[in-house]
Coordinates of C-alpha atoms in Angstrom, one line a residue:
M1 CA -9.8 30.1 7.1
K2 CA -6.5 30.5 5.6
N3 CA -4.6 27.0 4.3
S4 CA -1.9 27.5 7.1
K5 CA -4.5 27.1 10.2
L6 CA -6.3 24.9 7.9
L7 CA -3.1 22.7 7.8
V8 CA -2.2 23.3 11.4
M9 CA -5.9 21.5 12.4
S10 CA -5.4 19.0 9.9
A11 CA -2.2 17.6 11.8
I12 CA -4.0 17.8 14.6
I13 CA -7.0 15.8 13.9
T14 CA -4.5 13.3 12.1
L15 CA -2.0 12.8 14.9
S16 CA -5.0 12.3 17.9
T17 CA -7.0 9.5 15.8
I18 CA -4.6 7.8 17.4
F19 CA -6.2 7.8 20.6
F20 CA -9.7 6.9 19.1
D21 CA -8.7 4.5 16.7
K22 CA -8.7 0.9 17.1
F23 CA -5.7 -1.8 16.5
K24 CA -5.8 -2.7 12.7
D25 CA -4.4 -6.7 12.7
Y26 CA -1.6 -7.4 10.0
S27 CA -0.3 -10.1 11.7
N28 CA 0.0 -11.8 14.8
F29 CA 3.1 -9.4 15.9
K30 CA 2.4 -6.3 13.4
H31 CA -0.8 -3.5 14.5
G32 CA -1.5 -0.3 13.1
L33 CA -3.2 2.9 14.8
G34 CA -4.0 6.0 13.2
L35 CA -7.1 7.4 10.5
P36 CA -7.6 7.6 7.7
F37 CA -4.4 5.8 7.2
K38 CA -1.9 3.4 9.8
F39 CA 1.0 5.7 10.5
L40 CA 1.9 4.0 13.7
E41 CA 2.5 0.4 13.7
Y42 CA 3.2 -1.7 17.1
Y43 CA 5.3 -4.8 17.1
D44 CA 4.9 -6.9 19.8
Y45 CA 2.2 -10.1 20.1
N46 CA 0.3 -8.5 23.5
I47 CA -1.7 -5.4 22.2
P48 CA -1.6 -2.4 25.2
N49 CA -4.8 -2.2 27.5
N50 CA -5.5 1.3 25.9
N51 CA -3.3 4.1 23.7
L52 CA -2.4 5.8 26.2
E53 CA -0.3 2.7 27.3
L54 CA 2.2 2.7 23.9
F55 CA 4.0 6.0 25.0
A56 CA 5.3 3.8 28.3
L57 CA 8.7 3.5 28.8
N58 CA 8.3 -0.5 28.0
N59 CA 6.4 0.3 25.0
I60 CA 8.0 3.3 23.0
T61 CA 11.0 0.8 21.2
K62 CA 8.0 -1.0 20.0
I63 CA 6.8 1.7 17.8
S64 CA 7.2 2.8 14.1
F65 CA 6.1 6.3 13.2
R66 CA 5.8 6.2 9.1
V67 CA 6.3 10.0 8.5
D68 CA 5.6 9.3 5.0
I69 CA 2.1 7.9 5.4
F70 CA 1.5 10.4 8.1
L71 CA 2.1 12.9 5.7
F72 CA -0.2 11.8 3.6
S73 CA -2.9 11.5 6.0
I74 CA -3.0 15.1 6.8
L75 CA -3.1 15.7 2.8
I76 CA -6.0 13.8 2.8
V77 CA -7.5 15.3 5.8
F78 CA -7.0 19.0 4.9
L79 CA -8.5 18.5 1.7
I80 CA -11.7 16.9 3.2
L81 CA -11.3 20.2 5.9
K82 CA -10.7 22.2 2.9
Y83 CA -13.7 21.5 0.3
S84 CA -16.4 21.0 3.0
I85 CA -15.6 24.2 4.3
K86 CA -16.2 25.4 0.6
L87 CA -19.3 23.5 0.2
Y88 CA -20.8 24.5 4.0
Y89 CA -20.2 28.4 2.5
K90 CA -21.6 27.8 -1.2
I91 CA -25.0 26.6 0.6
I92 CA -24.8 29.5 3.0
K93 CA -24.9 31.9 0.2

């Protein structure tokens, strides 16, 4: 698999984790989402009922997107996928 396809898959996997991850409570006001590292932060005392409500118009101003942590998360997922594929092909042969 080419590295560019693998990089796109890593970005999609990392971005989709905000829909499956549970809110991590840093304090009563700050909450984090994302895997493997929390790259999306939500600032409010009340947590939305589901993760899709994060992108509602009244909640969009309460979100902080950490690009640096997001890119680092993509790198981690990319390396895991790359070496998992290499290991898979090594075991098959």
